[in-house]
Coordinates of C-alpha atoms and ligand atoms in Angstrom, one line a residue:
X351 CA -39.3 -30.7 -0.2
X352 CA -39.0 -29.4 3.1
X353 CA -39.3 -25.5 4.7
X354 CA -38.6 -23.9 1.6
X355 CA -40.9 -25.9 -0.9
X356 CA -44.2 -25.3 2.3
X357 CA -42.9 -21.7 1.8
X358 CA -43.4 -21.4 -2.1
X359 CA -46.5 -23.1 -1.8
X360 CA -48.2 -21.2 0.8
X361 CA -50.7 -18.2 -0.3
X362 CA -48.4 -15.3 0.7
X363 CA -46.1 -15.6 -2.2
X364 CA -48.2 -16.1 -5.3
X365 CA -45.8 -14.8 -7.7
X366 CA -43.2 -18.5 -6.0
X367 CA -40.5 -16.5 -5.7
X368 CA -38.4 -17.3 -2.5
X369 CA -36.6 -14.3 -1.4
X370 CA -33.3 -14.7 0.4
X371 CA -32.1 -11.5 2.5
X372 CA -28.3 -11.6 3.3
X373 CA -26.9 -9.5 6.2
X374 CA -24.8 -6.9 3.6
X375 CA -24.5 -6.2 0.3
X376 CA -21.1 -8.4 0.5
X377 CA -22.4 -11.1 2.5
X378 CA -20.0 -13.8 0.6
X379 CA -20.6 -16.1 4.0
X380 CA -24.3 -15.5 4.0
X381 CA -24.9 -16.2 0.1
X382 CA -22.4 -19.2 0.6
X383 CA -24.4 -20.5 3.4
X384 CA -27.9 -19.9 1.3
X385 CA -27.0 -21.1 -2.0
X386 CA -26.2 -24.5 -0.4
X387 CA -29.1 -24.9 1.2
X388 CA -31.3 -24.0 -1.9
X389 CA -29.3 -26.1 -3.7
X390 CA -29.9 -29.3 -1.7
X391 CA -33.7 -28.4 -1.9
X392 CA -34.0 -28.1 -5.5
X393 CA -34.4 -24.8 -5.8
X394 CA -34.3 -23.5 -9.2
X395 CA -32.4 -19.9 -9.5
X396 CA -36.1 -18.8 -11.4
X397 CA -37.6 -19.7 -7.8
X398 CA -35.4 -17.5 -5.6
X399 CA -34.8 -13.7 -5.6
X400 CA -32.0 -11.9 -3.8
X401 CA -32.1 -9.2 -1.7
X402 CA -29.4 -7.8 0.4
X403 CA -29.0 -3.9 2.2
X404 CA -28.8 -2.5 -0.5
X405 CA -31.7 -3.7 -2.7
X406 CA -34.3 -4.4 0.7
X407 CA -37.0 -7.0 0.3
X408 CA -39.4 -3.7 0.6
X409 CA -38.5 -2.6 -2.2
X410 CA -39.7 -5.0 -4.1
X411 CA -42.8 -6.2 -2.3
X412 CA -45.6 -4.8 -1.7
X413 CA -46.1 -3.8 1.5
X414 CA -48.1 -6.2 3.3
X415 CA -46.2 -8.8 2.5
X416 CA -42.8 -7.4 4.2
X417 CA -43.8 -8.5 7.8
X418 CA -44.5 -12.1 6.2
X419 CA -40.7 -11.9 4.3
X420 CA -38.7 -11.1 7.8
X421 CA -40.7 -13.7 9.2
X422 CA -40.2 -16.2 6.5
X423 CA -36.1 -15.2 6.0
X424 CA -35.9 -15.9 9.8
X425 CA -37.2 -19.5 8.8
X426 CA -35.4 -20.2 6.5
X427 CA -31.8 -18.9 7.8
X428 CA -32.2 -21.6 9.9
X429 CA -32.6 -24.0 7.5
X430 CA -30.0 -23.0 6.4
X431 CA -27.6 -24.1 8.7
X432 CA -27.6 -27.0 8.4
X433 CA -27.4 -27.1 4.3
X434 CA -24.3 -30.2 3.4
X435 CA -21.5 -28.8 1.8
X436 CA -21.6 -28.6 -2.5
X437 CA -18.2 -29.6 -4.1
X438 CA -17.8 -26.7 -6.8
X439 CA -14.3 -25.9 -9.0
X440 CA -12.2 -23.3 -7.1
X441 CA -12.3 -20.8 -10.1
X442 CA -16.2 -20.8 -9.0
X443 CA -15.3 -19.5 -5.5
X444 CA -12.6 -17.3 -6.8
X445 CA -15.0 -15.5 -9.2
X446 CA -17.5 -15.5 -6.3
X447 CA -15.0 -14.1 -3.8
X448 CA -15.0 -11.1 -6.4
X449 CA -18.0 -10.6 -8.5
X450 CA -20.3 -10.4 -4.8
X451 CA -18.5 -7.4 -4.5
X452 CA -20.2 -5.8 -7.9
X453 CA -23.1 -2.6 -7.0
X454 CA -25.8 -4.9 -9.8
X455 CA -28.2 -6.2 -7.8
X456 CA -28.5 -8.8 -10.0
X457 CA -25.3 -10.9 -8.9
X458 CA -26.6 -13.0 -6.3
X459 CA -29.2 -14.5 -8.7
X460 CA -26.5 -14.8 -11.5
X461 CA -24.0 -16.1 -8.9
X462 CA -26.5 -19.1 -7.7
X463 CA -27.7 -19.4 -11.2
X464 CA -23.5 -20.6 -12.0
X465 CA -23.8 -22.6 -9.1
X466 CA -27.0 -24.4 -10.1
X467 CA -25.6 -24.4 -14.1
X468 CA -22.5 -26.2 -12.7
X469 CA -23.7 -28.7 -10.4
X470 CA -26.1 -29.8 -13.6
X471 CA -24.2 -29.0 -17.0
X472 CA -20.2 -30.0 -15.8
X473 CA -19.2 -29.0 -19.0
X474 CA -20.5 -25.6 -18.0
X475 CA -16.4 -24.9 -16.7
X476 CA -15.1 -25.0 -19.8
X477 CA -17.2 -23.3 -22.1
X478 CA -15.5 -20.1 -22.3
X479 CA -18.3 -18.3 -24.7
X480 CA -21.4 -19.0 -21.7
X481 CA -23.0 -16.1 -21.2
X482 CA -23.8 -16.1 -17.3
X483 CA -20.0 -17.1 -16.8
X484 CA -18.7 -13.9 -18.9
X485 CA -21.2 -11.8 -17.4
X486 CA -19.5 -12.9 -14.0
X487 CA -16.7 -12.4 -15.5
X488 CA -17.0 -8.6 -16.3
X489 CA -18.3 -8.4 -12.6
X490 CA -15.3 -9.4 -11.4
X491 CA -13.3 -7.4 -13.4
X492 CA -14.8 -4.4 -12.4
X493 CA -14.6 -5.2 -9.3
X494 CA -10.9 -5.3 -9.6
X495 CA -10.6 -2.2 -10.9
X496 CA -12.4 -0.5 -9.0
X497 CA -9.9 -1.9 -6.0
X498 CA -6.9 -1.0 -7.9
X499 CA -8.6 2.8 -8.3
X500 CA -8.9 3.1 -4.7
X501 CA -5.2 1.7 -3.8
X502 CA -4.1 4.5 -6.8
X503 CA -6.4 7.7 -5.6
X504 CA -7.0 7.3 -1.8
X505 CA -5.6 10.8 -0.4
X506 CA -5.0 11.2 2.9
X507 CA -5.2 14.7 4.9
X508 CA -3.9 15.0 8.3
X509 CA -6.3 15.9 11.3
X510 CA -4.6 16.8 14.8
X511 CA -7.8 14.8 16.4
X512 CA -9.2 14.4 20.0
X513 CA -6.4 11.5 20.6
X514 CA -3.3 13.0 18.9
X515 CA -4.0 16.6 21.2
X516 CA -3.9 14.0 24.4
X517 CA -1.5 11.6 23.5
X518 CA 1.1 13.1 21.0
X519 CA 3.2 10.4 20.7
X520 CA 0.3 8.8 18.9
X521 CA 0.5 11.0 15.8
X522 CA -1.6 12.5 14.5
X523 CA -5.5 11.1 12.4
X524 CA -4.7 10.2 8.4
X525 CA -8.6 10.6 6.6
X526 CA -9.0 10.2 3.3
X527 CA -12.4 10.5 1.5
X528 CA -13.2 8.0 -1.5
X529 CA -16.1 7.0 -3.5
X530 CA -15.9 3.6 -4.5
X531 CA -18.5 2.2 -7.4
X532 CA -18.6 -1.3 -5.8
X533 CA -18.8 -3.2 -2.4
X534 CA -15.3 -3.1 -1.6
X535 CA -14.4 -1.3 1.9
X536 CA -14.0 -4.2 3.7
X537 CA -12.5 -6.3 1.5
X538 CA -10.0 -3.8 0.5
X539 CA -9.1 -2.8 4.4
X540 CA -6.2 -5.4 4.7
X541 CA -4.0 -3.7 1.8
X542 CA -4.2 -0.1 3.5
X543 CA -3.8 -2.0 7.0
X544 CA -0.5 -3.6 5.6
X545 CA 0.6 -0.3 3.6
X546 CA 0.3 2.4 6.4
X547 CA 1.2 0.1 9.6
X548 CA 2.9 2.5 11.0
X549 CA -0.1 5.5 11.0
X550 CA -3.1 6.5 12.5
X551 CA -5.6 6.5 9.4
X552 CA -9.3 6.4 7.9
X553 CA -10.8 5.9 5.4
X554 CA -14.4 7.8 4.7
X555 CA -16.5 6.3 1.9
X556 CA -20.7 6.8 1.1
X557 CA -21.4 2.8 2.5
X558 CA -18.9 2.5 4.9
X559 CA -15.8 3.6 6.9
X560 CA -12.5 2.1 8.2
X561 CA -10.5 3.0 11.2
X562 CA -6.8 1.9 11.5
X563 CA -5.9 2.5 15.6
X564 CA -2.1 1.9 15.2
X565 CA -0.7 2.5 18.7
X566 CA 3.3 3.0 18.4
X567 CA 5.1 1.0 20.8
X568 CA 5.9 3.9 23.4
X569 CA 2.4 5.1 23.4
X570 CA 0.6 2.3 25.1
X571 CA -0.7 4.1 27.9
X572 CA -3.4 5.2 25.8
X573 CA -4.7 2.0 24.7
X574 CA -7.5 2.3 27.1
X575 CA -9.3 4.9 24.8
X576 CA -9.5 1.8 21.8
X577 CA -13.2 1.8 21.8
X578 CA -13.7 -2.0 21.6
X579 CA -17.1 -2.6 19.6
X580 CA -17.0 -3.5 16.0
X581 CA -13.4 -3.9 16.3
X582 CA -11.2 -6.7 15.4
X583 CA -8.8 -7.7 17.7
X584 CA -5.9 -5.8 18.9
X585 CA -3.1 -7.2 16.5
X586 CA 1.1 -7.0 17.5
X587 CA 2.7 -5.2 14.2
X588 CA 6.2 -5.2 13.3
X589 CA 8.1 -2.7 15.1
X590 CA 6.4 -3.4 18.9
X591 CA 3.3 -1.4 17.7
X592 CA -1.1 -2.7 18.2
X593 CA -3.5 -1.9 16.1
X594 CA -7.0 -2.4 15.1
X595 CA -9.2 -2.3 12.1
X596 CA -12.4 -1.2 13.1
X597 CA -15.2 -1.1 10.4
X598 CA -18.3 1.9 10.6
X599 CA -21.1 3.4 8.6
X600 CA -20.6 5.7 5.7
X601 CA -19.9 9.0 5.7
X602 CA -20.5 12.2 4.0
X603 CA -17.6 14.4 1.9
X604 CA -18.0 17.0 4.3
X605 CA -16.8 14.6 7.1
X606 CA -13.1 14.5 5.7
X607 CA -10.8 17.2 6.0
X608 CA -10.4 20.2 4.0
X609 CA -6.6 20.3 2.3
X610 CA -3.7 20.9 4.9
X611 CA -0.1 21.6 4.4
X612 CA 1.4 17.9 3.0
X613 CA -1.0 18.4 -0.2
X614 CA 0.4 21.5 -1.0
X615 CA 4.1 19.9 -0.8
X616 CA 2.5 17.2 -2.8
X617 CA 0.6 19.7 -5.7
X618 CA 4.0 21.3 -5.6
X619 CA 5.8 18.0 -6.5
X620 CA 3.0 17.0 -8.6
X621 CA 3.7 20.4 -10.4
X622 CA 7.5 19.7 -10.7
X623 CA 7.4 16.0 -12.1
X624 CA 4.4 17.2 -14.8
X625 CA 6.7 16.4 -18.0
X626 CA 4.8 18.2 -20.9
X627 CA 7.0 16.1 -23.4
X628 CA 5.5 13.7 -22.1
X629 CA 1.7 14.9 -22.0
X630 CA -0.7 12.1 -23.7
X631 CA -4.2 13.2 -22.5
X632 CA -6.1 10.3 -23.6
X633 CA -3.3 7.8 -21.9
X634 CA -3.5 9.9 -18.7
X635 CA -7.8 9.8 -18.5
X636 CA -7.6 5.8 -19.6
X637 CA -5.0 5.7 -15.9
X638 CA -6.5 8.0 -14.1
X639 CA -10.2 8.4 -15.3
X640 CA -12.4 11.7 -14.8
X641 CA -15.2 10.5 -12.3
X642 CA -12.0 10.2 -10.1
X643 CA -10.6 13.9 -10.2
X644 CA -13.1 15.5 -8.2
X645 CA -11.6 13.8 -5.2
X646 CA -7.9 14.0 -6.1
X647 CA -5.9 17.3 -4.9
X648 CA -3.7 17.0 -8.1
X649 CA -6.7 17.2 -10.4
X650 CA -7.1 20.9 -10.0
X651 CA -3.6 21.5 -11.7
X652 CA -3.9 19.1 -14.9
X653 CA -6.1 21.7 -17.1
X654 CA -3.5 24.5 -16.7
X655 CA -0.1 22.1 -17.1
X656 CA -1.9 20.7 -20.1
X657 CA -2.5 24.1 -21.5
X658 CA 0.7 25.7 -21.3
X659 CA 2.3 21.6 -21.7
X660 CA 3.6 22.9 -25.5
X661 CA 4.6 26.3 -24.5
X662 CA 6.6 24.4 -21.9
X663 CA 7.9 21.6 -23.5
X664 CA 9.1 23.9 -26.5
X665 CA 10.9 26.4 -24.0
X666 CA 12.3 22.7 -22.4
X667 CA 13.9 22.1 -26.1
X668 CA 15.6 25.9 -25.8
X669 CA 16.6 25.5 -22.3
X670 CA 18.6 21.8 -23.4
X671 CA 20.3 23.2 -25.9
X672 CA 21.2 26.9 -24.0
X673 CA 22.2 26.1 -20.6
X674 CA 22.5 23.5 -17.6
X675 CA 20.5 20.5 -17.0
X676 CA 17.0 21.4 -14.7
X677 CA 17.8 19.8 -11.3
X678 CA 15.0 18.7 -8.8
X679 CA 13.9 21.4 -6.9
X680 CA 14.6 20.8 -3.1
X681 CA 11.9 21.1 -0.9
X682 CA 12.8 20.5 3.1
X683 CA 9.8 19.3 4.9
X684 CA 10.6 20.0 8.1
X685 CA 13.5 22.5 9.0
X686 CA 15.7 19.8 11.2
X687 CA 17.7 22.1 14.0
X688 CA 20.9 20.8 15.2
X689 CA 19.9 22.0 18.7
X690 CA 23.2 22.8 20.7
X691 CA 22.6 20.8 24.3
X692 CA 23.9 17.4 25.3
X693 CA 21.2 15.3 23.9
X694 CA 21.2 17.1 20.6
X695 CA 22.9 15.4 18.0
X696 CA 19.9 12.0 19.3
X697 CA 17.0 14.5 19.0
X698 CA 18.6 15.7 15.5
X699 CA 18.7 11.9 14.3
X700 CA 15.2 11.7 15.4
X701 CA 14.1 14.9 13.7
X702 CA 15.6 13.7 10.7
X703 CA 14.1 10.6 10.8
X704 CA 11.0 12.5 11.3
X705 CA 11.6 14.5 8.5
X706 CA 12.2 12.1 6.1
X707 CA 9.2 10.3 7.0
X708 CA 6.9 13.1 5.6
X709 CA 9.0 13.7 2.7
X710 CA 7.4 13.6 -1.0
X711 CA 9.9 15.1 -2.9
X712 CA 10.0 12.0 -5.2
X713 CA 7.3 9.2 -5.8
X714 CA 8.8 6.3 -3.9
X715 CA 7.7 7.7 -0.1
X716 CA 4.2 7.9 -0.8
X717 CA 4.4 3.7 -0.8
X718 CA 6.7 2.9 1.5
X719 CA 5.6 1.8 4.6
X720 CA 7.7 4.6 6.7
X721 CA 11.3 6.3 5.9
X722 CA 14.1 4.3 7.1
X723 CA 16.9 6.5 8.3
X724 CA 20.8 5.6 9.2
X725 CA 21.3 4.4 13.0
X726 CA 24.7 3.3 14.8
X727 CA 27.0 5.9 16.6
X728 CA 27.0 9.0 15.9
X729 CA 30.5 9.2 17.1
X730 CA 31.4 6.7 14.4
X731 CA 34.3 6.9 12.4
X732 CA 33.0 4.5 9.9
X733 CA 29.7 4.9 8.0
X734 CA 28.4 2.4 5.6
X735 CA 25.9 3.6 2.9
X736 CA 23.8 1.2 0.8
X737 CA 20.9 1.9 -1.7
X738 CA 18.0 1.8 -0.1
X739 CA 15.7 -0.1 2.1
X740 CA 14.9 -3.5 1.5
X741 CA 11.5 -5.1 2.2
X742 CA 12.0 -5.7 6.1
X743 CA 13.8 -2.8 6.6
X744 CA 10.7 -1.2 5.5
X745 CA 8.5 -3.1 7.4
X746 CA 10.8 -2.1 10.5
X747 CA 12.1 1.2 10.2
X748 CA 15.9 0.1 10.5
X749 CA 18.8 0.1 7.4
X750 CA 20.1 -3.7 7.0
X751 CA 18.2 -6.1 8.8
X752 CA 17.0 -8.2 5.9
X753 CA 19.3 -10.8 3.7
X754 CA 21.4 -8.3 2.9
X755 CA 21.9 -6.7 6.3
X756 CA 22.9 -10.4 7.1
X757 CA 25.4 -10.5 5.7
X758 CA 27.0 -7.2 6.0
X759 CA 26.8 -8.8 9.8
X760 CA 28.9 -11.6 8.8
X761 CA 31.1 -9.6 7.1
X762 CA 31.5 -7.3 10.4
X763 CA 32.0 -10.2 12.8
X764 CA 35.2 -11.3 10.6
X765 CA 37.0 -7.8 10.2
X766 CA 35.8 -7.5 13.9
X767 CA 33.5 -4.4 13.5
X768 CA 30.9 -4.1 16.1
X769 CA 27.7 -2.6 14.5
X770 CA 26.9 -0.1 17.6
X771 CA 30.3 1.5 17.0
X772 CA 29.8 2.4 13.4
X773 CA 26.9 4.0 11.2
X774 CA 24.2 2.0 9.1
X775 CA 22.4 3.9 6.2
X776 CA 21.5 4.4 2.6
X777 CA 21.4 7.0 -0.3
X778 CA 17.8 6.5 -0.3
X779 CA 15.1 6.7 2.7
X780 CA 12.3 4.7 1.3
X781 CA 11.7 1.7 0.0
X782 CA 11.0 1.1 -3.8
X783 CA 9.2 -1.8 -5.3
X784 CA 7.0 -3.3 -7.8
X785 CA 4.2 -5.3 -6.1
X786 CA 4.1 -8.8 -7.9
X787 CA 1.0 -10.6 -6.7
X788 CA 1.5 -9.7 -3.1
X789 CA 4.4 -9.7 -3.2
X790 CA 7.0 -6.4 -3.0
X791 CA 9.9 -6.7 -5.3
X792 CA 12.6 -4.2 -5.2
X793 CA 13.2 -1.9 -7.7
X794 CA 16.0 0.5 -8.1
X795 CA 15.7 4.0 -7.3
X796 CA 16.2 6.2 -10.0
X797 CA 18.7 8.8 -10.7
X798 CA 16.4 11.6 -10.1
X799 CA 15.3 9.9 -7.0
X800 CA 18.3 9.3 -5.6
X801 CA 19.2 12.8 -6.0
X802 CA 15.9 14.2 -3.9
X803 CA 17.1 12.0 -0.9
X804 CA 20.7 13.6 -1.2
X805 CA 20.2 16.2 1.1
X806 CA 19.1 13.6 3.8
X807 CA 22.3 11.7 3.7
X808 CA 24.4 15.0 3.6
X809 CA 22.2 15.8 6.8
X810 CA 23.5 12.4 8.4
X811 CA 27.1 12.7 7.5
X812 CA 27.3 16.2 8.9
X813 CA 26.0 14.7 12.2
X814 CA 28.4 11.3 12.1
X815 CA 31.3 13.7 10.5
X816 CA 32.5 10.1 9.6
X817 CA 36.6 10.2 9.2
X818 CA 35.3 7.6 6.2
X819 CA 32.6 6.6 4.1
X820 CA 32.2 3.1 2.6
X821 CA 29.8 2.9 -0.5
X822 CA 27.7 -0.4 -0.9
X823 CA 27.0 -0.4 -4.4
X824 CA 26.6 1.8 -7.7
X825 CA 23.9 3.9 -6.4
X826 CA 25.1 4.7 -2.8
X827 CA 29.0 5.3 -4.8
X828 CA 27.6 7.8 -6.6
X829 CA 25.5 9.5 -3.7
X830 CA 28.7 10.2 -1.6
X831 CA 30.9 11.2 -4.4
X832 CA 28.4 13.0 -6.9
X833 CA 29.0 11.2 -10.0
X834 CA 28.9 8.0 -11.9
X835 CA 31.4 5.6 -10.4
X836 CA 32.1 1.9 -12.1
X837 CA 31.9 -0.1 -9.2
X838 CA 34.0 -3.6 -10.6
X839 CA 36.6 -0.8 -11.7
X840 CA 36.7 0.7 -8.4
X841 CA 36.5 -1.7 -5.8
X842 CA 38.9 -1.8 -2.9
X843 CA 40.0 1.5 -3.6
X844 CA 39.6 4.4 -1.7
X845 CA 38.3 7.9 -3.5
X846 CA 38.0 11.1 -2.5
X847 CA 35.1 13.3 -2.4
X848 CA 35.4 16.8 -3.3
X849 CA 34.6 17.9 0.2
X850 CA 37.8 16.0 1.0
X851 CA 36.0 13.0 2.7
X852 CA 37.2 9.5 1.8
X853 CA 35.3 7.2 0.4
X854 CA 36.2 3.5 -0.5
X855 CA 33.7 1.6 -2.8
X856 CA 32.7 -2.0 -3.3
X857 CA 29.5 -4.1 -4.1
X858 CA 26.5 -4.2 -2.3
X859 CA 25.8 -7.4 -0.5
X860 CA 22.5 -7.9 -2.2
X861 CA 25.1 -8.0 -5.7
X862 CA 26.6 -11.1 -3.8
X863 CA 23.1 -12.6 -2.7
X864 CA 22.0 -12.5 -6.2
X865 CA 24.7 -14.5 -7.7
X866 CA 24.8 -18.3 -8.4
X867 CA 25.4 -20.3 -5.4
X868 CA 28.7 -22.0 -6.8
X869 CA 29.9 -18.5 -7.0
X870 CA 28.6 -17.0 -3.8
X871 CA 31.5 -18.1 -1.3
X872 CA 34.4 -16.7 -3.9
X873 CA 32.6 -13.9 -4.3
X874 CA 32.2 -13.0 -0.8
X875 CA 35.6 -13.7 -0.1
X876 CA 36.4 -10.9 -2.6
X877 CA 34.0 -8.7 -0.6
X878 CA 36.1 -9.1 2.7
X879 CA 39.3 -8.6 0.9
X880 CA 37.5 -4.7 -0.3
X881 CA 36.3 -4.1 3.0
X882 CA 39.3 -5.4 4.8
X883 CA 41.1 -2.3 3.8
X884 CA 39.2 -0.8 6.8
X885 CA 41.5 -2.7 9.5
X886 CA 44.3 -0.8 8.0
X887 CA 42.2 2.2 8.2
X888 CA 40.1 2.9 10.9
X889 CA 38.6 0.3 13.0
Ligands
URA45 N1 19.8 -2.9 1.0 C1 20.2 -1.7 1.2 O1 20.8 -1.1 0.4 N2 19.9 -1.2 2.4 C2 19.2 -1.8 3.3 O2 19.0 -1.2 4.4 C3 18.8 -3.1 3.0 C4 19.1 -3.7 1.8

C-alpha cells in the first residue's frame, strides 16, 4: 500500500504506529492535507499518531528513534501531496475548522478518527448520541469560548514606543497581555484587525503574538520602518490608512506594560457603573470567570464594591427617596483649549475629535471602531444633530455617510443646502451595536449614554455658535433641549432651548429608511415639508 504501509512495516516502528508531525499546533492545512492522504492508503486512525509543536514526536519516542521520525515525516509529507481530495459533509469541516484549535493533544487523532467513521459508517452524520462526534463537539465549544473570552477581556495599555517617539502622527503602541487556554491567536487576529482599524496595537499571549501596523493616511513616510518578514501583506483600510498583521512568538507577562493613565479613567468608570442593586456574584463569575481576573485591571475593585454592594445599595434606597437623581459623573479626558490664533477654532475641532476618541465615560467607545465627531463649517449657521454613528460612519470617522447620510443628501440637494456650508453631527460619538453573526446591528444609545456624550456636543455648538439647531430624531431632540421631546408631536416646529438657542425637530432619516416601501416616498415628502422651514429661516 504504498510509502506509508513500507513505513509501518519496516523494523524502526515496532509498536505500527505512523506518526504524522504538522507544522503548528493549528495546522488545519497540514492535518487536512495528511488525513487525505492516510485516508486513500487505508490507514486506520489506531495506525497513526499525531504530533504537532506542541506535543513533539520526542516526546513520545524514545530517543533513537527521533532521527528516524524527521526522516520518515519528511517522506511522507510528500506523499502527501499528492493525496485526491475526500468529499466529507461541510458540518465535518466546520467542526474541524474549530475543534483543531482545542490545547488536548488528542484532537488530531479524534479528528481523523470522524473522518475515517464518516467515510465508512454514513449514518455516522446523523447520530447525534456518537461519542467521538460529541467529544468534538465539546472541543469546539470550548474553543468558542475561549474566543469570545478573549474578544470580552483583552485590555490594552498604551506604550509611547520606538515608532510613535519618531513618527507621532503614528500614535502611539496599544499591548495588551492575554492567556488564552486554546490555539486561537491566529485565528482570532482578524476580529481585533477589524475592531481597532484605526490603532497601532498587540497582542502578547504565552504561544504567540500579533502585531497590527496601522499606518494613518498622513503618516506614510514611515512605512519604510514595516519590517516585512512574517508579515502579511500591506492591506488599504477604510479611511486612506495600510496596515499589516504580522504574527510572532509568545511572550512573557512582564513583556506588556504596567497600567498607564486610560485604565485609571476606566477603573474609575468601572467604579461608577458598579450597580450594587444589581450585584449577583454567581451571574458575574459564570460572565466573567476567575482564572480571567488576574489579567483584568477592573478585577482588583470587585472584592471591595461587593463588600460594601448592601451598604451601598441600602444608602441608594435613602438617597431616591431624599433627594435628586445621581447623574453621571463627568470625566473630561483630555482638557480641549480653544486656542486664540487664526487656525484655532480647526485645531479645537481636531482636539475634540481627539478627545472624544479616548473617551470611556460610557460603555459604547470601548467597541467602536473610533469616535466620530461633527464636520462641516464652523462658520455654519445651521447644525444638524442626529443620534449617533451608523456602521460606516464608524468604519470612517465621518457623521452621515451611510443610508441615512444619503438621504439627508437628497434632502439638502432639494431645499438647496450645500453640506460644506452647514454642520454634520450627533448627540452621541460612538457607534453602538449588537454583533449578529458578523454582522454590527445598531442599537440605540441609552439615556445614560447619551448624557455622558453631552458635554461633547455642547463643546461643538459652542465652536459652530449655530444661529439654529435641527434635531434628527428622539435622541438627538432631547440632547439639544434637555428633556423628553415627542417627536410626531413636534415636528416642523421650532423650540427653544433654555440657553435661548432654537431648535426645530423632526425624524431621523433612518425613521424613514425603516418604513415600508409603499410608504417611503410620502413619508419623505413630509420630511422636506419639516425641514423646509429652514428656507424661511436661514439658508
Ligand atoms: N445616523 C445618525 O444618527 N448619524 C450618523 O452619522 C449616521 C446615521
Amino acid at each position: 500500500m504504498g510509502v506509508m504501509n513500507d513505513l509501518l512495516t519496516n523494523d524502526l516502528f515496532p509498536q505500527a504506529l505512523l506518526p504524522v508531525t504538522l507544522q503548528g499546533p493549528a495546522d488545519l492545512e497540514g492535518f487536512r492535507r495528511a488525513a487525505r492522504a492516510l485516508l486513500a492508503q487505508q490507514m486506520l486512525p489506531e495506525q497513526v499518531s499525531w504530533h504537532s509543536s506542541d506535543t513533539p514526536v520526542q516526546d513520545l519516542f524514545a530517543s533513537p528513534l527521533a532521527g528516524a521520525v524527521a526522516a520518515t515525516t519528511a517522506i511522507h509529507n510528500a506523499a502527501f501531496a499528492n493525496a485526491p481530495p475526500v468529499s466529507v459533509p461541510p458540518e465535518y469541516v466546520t467542526l474541524c475548522e474549530t475543534a483543531i484549535l482545542h490545547s488536548d493533544a488528542s484532537r488530531f487523532g479524534l479528528l481523523y478518527r470522524i473522518l475515517w467513521r464518516l467515510v465508512h459508517e454514513p449514518g455516522l452524520r446523523h447520530d447525534p448520541l456518537d461519542a467521538d462526534m460529541i467529544k468534538a463537539g465539546h472541543m469546539a465549544q470550548a474553543v468558542r469560548r475561549d474566543m469570545h473570552k478573549m474578544k470580552a477581556f483583552v485590555r490594552f495599555r498604551t506604550v509611547q514606543d520606538e515608532t510613535f517617539r519618531n513618527h507621532p502622527e503614528g500614535g502611539p503602541l496599544h499591548v495588551a497581555w492575554f492567556e488564552p487556554e486554546h490555539h486561537i491567536v491566529e485565528a482570532i487576529a482578524p476580529f481585533f484587525a477589524r475592531r481597532f482599524t484605526q490603532m497601532r496595537w498587540a497582542v502578547l499571549t504565552p504561544e504567540r503574538s500579533i502585531q497590527w501596523d496601522y499606518i494613518r493616511p498622513h503618516a506614510r513616510h514611515f512605512v519604510s520602518s514595516l519590517p516585512p518578514e512574517g508579515a502579511s501583506p500591506a492591506l488599504g483600510r477604510p479611511g486612506g490608512g495600510l496596515a499589516q498583521l504580522r504574527f510572532g512568538p509568545g511572550a512573557s507577562k512582564s513583556d506588556a506594560p504596567p497600567p498607564d493613565a486610560g485604565e485609571k479613567l476606566w477603573l474609575t468608570y468601572y467604579e461608577n457603573i458598579f450597580n450594587p442593586a444589581r450585584l449577583k456574584m454567581k451571574m458575574m463569575q459564570k460572565e466573567m470567570p476567575r482564572k480571567y481576573w488576574h489579567n483584568l485591571p477592573e478585577a482588583a475593585l470587585i472584592a471591595p464594591l461587593a463588600a460594601g454592594a448592601h451598604a451601598r445599595s441600602a444608602r441608594m434606597v435613602d438617597d431616591v427617596a431624599a433627594g435628586p437623581k445621581r447623574r453621571l459623573p463627568t470625566i473630561k479626558v483630555l482638557p480641549v483649549t480653544m486656542a486664540s490664533d487664526e487656525d484655532a477654532p480647526e485645531r479645537s475641532l481636531a482636539q475634540l475629535r481627539e478627545a472624544t476618541n479616548h473617551c470611556r465615560e460610557c460603555p459604547i467607545g470601548a467597541c467602536a471602531t473610533q469616535s466620530v465627531g461633527g464636520e462641516g463649517s464652523l462658520l455654519a449657521k445651521l447644525m444638524f444633530v442626529g443620534e449617533q454613528p451608523g456602521d460606516q460612519e464608524d468604519l470612517l470617522g465621518r457623521p452621515f455617510v451611510g443610508p441615512a447620510g444619503q438621504l439627508l443628501d437628497r434632502a439638502f440637494d432639494e431645499l438647496g443646502i450645500q453640506r460644506e456650508q452647514v454642520f454634520v453631527s450627533n448627540a452621541v460619538k460612538h457607534f453602538k451595536y449588537e454583533l449578529r453573526g458578523k454582522r454590527r446591528i445598531h442599537k440605540t444609545p441609552s439615556q445614560r449614554e447619551a448624557a455622558a456624550c453631552q458635554h461633547w456636543l455642547d463643546d461643538e455648538i459652542a465652536m459652530v455658535q449655530p444661529g439654529l439647531l435641527v434635531a434628527l430624531g428622539a435622541t438627538a431632540a432631547r440632547s439639544l433641549l434637555g428633556r423628553a421631546v415627542p417627536v410626531m408631536a413636534h415636528r416642523g416646529q421650532i423650540l427653544e432651548r433654555d440657553d435661548g438657542r432654537k431648535v426645530l425637530v423632526t425624524l431621523h432619516p433612518s425613521a424613514l429608511l425603516r418604513m415600508p416601501a409603499e410608504e417611503r416616498e410620502a413619508a419623505y415628502a413630509a420630511w422636506l415639508a419639516d425641514l423646509s422651514v429652514l428656507n424661511g429661516e436661514i439658508v
